[in-house]
Amino acid sequence: MPDTLHDGDALNLDVAASHMVTRIPRVRAEATVDSVLELLRGQVFQCADTIFVVDPQDRLLGIVRINDLFSDGTRLIQDIMVPEHEAVALGDDQEEIASLAIRLNMIAVPVVDWDQKLVGAVPPEALFRILRDEHMEDLQRFAGIAAHDDGPDAALDAPLFNRFSRRLPWLVFGLLASSLITVVMVGFEHTLSSNVSVAFFVPALVYIAGAIGTQAVSVSVRGLSVGEVDIGALLRDELIIGSAIGTALGSLAGLAVMIFFGDVILAVAVGLAVLAGGTVSAVVGFGLPWVFKRFGSDPALGSGPICTIIQDVTSLFIYFALVSLLVL
Amino acid sequence: MPDTLHDGDALNLDVAASHMVTRIPRVRAEATVDSVLELLRGQVFQCADTIFVVDPQDRLLGIVRINDLFSDGTRLIQDIMVPEHEAVALGDDQEEIASLAIRLNMIAVPVVDWDQKLVGAVPPEALFRILRDEHMEDLQRFAGIAAHDDGPDAALDAPLFNRFSRRLPWLVFGLLASSLITVVMVGFEHTLSSNVSVAFFVPALVYIAGAIGTQAVSVSVRGLSVGEVDIGALLRDELIIGSAIGTALGSLAGLAVMIFFGDVILAVAVGLAVLAGGTVSAVVGFGLPWVFKRFGSDPALGSGPICTIIQDVTSLFIYFALVSLLVL
């Protein structure tokens, strides 16, 4: 019988079955600590950090940390075990394994089959790799880089063409999407040609909207990773924080335009565009990861071109509309 | 004697001393497995996943995974131990603890004092928290959000004003820095007013340069987290990949401008600006995190406003210079 059901590195199945080991200590609840220690002697385990307590049908009753096994030898396992039935299924994604481990402070996560029978455990070594992989994958997704088939660590040493082709798709999509921004600009050609200085503030506006949006995406992705959070409350908070930030930066930007360009209308338009664009960006940046998650995609995709383009288009539209309105 | 030297949550000292536990199994190399198991019985440990082998002066000789302790009882500890002297010092940063654990596949990291004497170990539970905190902190830093004093998990529940004020500083800095982009735009006022359609492509150019740069930052931060990587080779790769991406996207953008606007000069200028801006963004995005690391800062700061502004200013300068040159 193989030690692991699959070789995770070769198959890159990011599920519990590919991360688990099967040679783990299984004991009965009625046994004494001393008898368990005797039982474990002479056996070779792949994960002895946690002792798994099972019933005669091999169903998980609880776990005992090895730390607690070297205690009073006459005590019964059932008296020192954590009656913790939560486990992952064979097909559960590695993200779920990591979040269960973190939530319950477990260093080895039991794996059960469709019949709730204990089949193995994901050892701490594998949990470390999972946590690190998730970290590296998030960094990639945030930057719009497609995942490498062999996991994030292989990505750095991949052949040049592979690295090139994992980065190109999102950029091409972004380029196509950014034609929408160009459409907005063309739509306000009249405003631009009647006062070319309106164009001066376009890149800075786009930059600020994007920066506020990126912060909101990061808050959102973090919120989703924590698990049970009240999305309504967080969204309301984000609206408040976004408009507060928009007000602060908008006042600053308007003041700067007033001082350096002496144009009241332009100053008001820039200030209000930063305020409105910032608020919209915060809400969009916060909301999109939840939408992605809802449709079964990765929340970190919310930081990609879709979010940026929505923010850019909204900010510029507000800006040009304000300028056109105020100049008229 | 306290269990931990410091309460890490309260003090938020992200160093080994605040994460370690001190009640750990210490054994001699000459002992047999059986005698060690007898010795451990009846004791309460905070981290029994790893047995630490020390000499009479308490200096670390090696470690034994608990998995290997339930093997042949007549064998000597020195025959089954991993003669692994690497440890962290009391003042080492939590990032170093995590990278050592990952590199050596250790699930408990020994901590030694100035005299190389074993004083404790960072248990797997703490390593999990560290890995997760580093993950969440990276997401924050990538987005330019200042760290919360009580760690990233506290950040979500912080009062609104705290969340607002941790996000504002980088944005204000970004707003100030973005005035540089405005200066570039003002500098090419003549080019803009002689052909207002030049302005149409400014937001898309800024977007693409930023997207390529963000990917490069992510590759760079990942490279730095791996540890020993040849920066020269990676930088050369990034130059090749960046110019390949720039060529692909530049051709696409130029073609689109040609088709929809029928302006050859504008098409060539946009295409070349995407090519040049993309290459510069890739190199800057890749290089800045190394510069930050070199000066003792966090590499993920490389994704902040400084990087974006350099990329935006360069791309726009190249674009306007090309337009001015080609139109003349």
Coordinates of C-alpha atoms in Angstrom, one line a residue, chain B residues 86-280:
Chain B
E86 CA 20.6 25.4 12.6
A87 CA 18.5 27.4 15.0
V88 CA 17.2 30.9 15.3
A89 CA 18.4 33.5 17.8
L90 CA 16.1 35.1 20.4
G91 CA 15.9 38.3 18.5
D92 CA 15.4 36.8 15.0
D93 CA 12.4 38.2 13.1
Q94 CA 9.4 35.9 12.5
E95 CA 10.1 36.0 8.8
E96 CA 13.4 34.3 9.4
I97 CA 11.8 31.6 11.6
A98 CA 9.3 30.8 8.9
S99 CA 11.9 30.7 6.1
L100 CA 14.1 28.4 8.1
A101 CA 11.2 26.1 8.9
I102 CA 10.2 25.9 5.3
R103 CA 13.8 25.4 4.0
L104 CA 14.7 22.6 6.4
N105 CA 11.2 21.1 6.6
M106 CA 11.2 21.5 10.4
I107 CA 7.9 21.7 12.2
A108 CA 9.4 23.1 15.4
V109 CA 12.3 25.6 15.2
P110 CA 14.9 25.6 18.1
V111 CA 15.8 28.9 19.6
V112 CA 19.2 29.5 21.0
D113 CA 20.7 32.3 23.1
W114 CA 23.9 34.4 22.5
D115 CA 25.9 31.4 23.8
Q116 CA 24.3 28.9 21.4
K117 CA 22.5 27.3 24.3
L118 CA 19.0 25.9 23.6
V119 CA 16.4 28.1 25.4
G120 CA 13.2 27.0 23.7
A121 CA 11.4 26.2 20.5
V122 CA 8.8 27.8 18.2
P123 CA 6.1 25.2 18.1
P124 CA 4.1 24.3 15.0
E125 CA 1.0 26.2 16.2
A126 CA 3.1 29.4 16.3
L127 CA 4.6 28.6 12.9
F128 CA 1.1 28.4 11.4
R129 CA 0.2 31.7 12.8
I130 CA 3.4 33.2 11.6
L131 CA 2.9 31.9 8.1
R132 CA -0.6 33.1 8.0
D133 CA 0.3 36.5 9.4
E134 CA 3.1 37.0 6.8
H135 CA 0.5 36.1 4.1
M136 CA -2.0 38.7 5.4
E137 CA 0.7 41.3 5.9
D138 CA 1.9 40.9 2.3
L139 CA -1.7 41.4 1.1
Q140 CA -1.8 44.6 3.1
R141 CA 1.6 45.9 2.1
F142 CA 0.9 45.1 -1.6
A143 CA -2.1 47.4 -1.2
G144 CA -0.2 50.1 0.8
I145 CA -2.1 49.6 4.1
A146 CA 0.0 50.2 7.2
A147 CA 0.2 47.3 9.6
H148 CA -2.1 47.1 12.6
D149 CA -0.2 47.1 16.0
D150 CA -2.0 43.9 17.1
G151 CA -1.3 42.0 13.8
P152 CA -3.3 41.6 10.6
D153 CA -6.2 39.7 12.2
A154 CA -7.0 42.6 14.5
A155 CA -7.1 44.9 11.4
L156 CA -10.6 43.8 10.2
D157 CA -12.3 44.6 13.5
A158 CA -10.5 47.8 14.2
P159 CA -12.5 51.0 14.8
L160 CA -13.4 52.8 11.6
F161 CA -11.0 55.7 12.2
N162 CA -8.1 53.3 12.8
R163 CA -8.8 51.5 9.5
F164 CA -9.1 54.9 7.8
S165 CA -5.9 56.2 9.2
R166 CA -3.9 53.1 8.3
R167 CA -4.9 53.5 4.7
L168 CA -4.5 57.2 4.3
P169 CA -0.7 57.8 4.5
W170 CA 0.3 55.8 1.4
L171 CA -2.5 57.4 -0.6
V172 CA -1.5 61.0 0.4
F173 CA 2.1 60.1 -0.5
G174 CA 0.8 58.6 -3.8
L175 CA -1.2 61.8 -4.5
L176 CA 1.8 64.0 -3.9
A177 CA 4.0 61.7 -6.1
S178 CA 1.3 61.7 -8.8
S179 CA 1.8 65.4 -9.2
L180 CA 5.0 64.3 -11.0
I181 CA 2.8 62.7 -13.7
T182 CA 0.9 65.9 -13.9
V183 CA 4.2 67.8 -14.5
V184 CA 5.0 65.5 -17.4
M185 CA 1.5 66.1 -18.9
V186 CA 1.9 69.9 -18.5
G187 CA 5.4 69.7 -20.1
F188 CA 3.8 68.3 -23.2
E189 CA 0.9 70.7 -23.3
H190 CA 1.9 71.8 -26.8
T191 CA 1.8 68.3 -28.1
L192 CA -1.6 67.8 -26.5
S193 CA -3.2 70.9 -27.8
S194 CA -1.9 70.4 -31.4
N195 CA -3.6 67.0 -31.4
V196 CA -6.0 66.3 -28.6
S197 CA -6.5 62.6 -29.6
V198 CA -3.0 62.0 -28.2
A199 CA -4.7 62.2 -24.8
F200 CA -7.1 59.4 -25.6
F201 CA -4.5 56.7 -25.0
V202 CA -3.0 58.1 -21.8
P203 CA -5.1 56.1 -19.3
A204 CA -4.7 52.8 -21.2
L205 CA -0.9 53.3 -21.4
V206 CA -0.7 54.0 -17.7
Y207 CA -2.9 51.0 -17.0
I208 CA -0.8 48.6 -19.1
A209 CA 2.5 49.8 -17.7
G210 CA 1.1 49.4 -14.2
A211 CA -0.2 45.9 -14.8
I212 CA 3.1 44.7 -16.3
G213 CA 5.0 46.3 -13.3
T214 CA 2.7 44.6 -10.7
Q215 CA 3.5 41.2 -12.2
A216 CA 7.2 42.0 -12.1
V217 CA 6.9 43.1 -8.4
S218 CA 5.1 39.8 -7.6
V219 CA 7.8 37.7 -9.3
S220 CA 10.4 39.6 -7.5
V221 CA 8.8 39.4 -4.0
R222 CA 8.4 35.7 -4.6
G223 CA 12.0 35.3 -5.6
L224 CA 13.2 37.1 -2.5
S225 CA 11.0 34.9 -0.3
V226 CA 12.7 31.8 -1.7
G227 CA 16.1 32.9 -0.4
E228 CA 19.1 32.0 -2.4
V229 CA 18.3 33.1 -6.0
D230 CA 20.6 34.5 -8.6
I231 CA 19.3 38.1 -9.0
G232 CA 21.4 38.8 -12.1
A233 CA 19.9 35.9 -14.0
L234 CA 16.3 36.7 -12.8
L235 CA 16.8 40.4 -13.8
R236 CA 18.0 39.4 -17.3
D237 CA 15.0 37.0 -17.6
E238 CA 12.7 39.8 -16.5
L239 CA 14.2 42.1 -19.2
I240 CA 13.6 39.4 -21.9
I241 CA 10.1 38.6 -20.7
G242 CA 9.2 42.3 -20.2
S243 CA 10.3 43.2 -23.7
A244 CA 8.5 40.2 -25.2
I245 CA 5.3 41.2 -23.4
G246 CA 5.9 44.8 -24.5
T247 CA 6.3 43.7 -28.1
A248 CA 3.2 41.5 -28.1
L249 CA 1.0 44.1 -26.4
G250 CA 2.6 47.0 -28.4
S251 CA 1.8 45.4 -31.7
L252 CA -1.7 44.7 -30.6
A253 CA -2.3 48.2 -29.3
G254 CA -0.7 49.8 -32.4
L255 CA -2.8 47.7 -34.7
A256 CA -6.0 48.6 -32.8
V257 CA -5.2 52.3 -33.0
M258 CA -4.4 51.9 -36.8
I259 CA -7.7 50.2 -37.4
F260 CA -10.0 52.4 -35.3
F261 CA -8.3 55.8 -35.7
G262 CA -6.5 55.4 -39.1
D263 CA -3.6 57.4 -37.8
V264 CA -0.2 55.8 -38.6
I265 CA 1.9 58.1 -36.4
L266 CA -0.4 57.7 -33.4
A267 CA -0.4 53.9 -34.0
V268 CA 3.4 53.8 -34.1
A269 CA 3.7 56.1 -31.0
V270 CA 1.2 54.0 -28.9
G271 CA 2.8 50.7 -30.0
L272 CA 6.3 51.8 -29.2
A273 CA 5.2 53.5 -25.9
V274 CA 3.6 50.2 -24.8
L275 CA 6.8 48.3 -25.8
A276 CA 9.2 50.7 -24.1
G277 CA 7.0 51.5 -21.1
G278 CA 6.3 47.8 -20.6
T279 CA 10.0 46.9 -20.6
V280 CA 10.9 49.7 -18.2

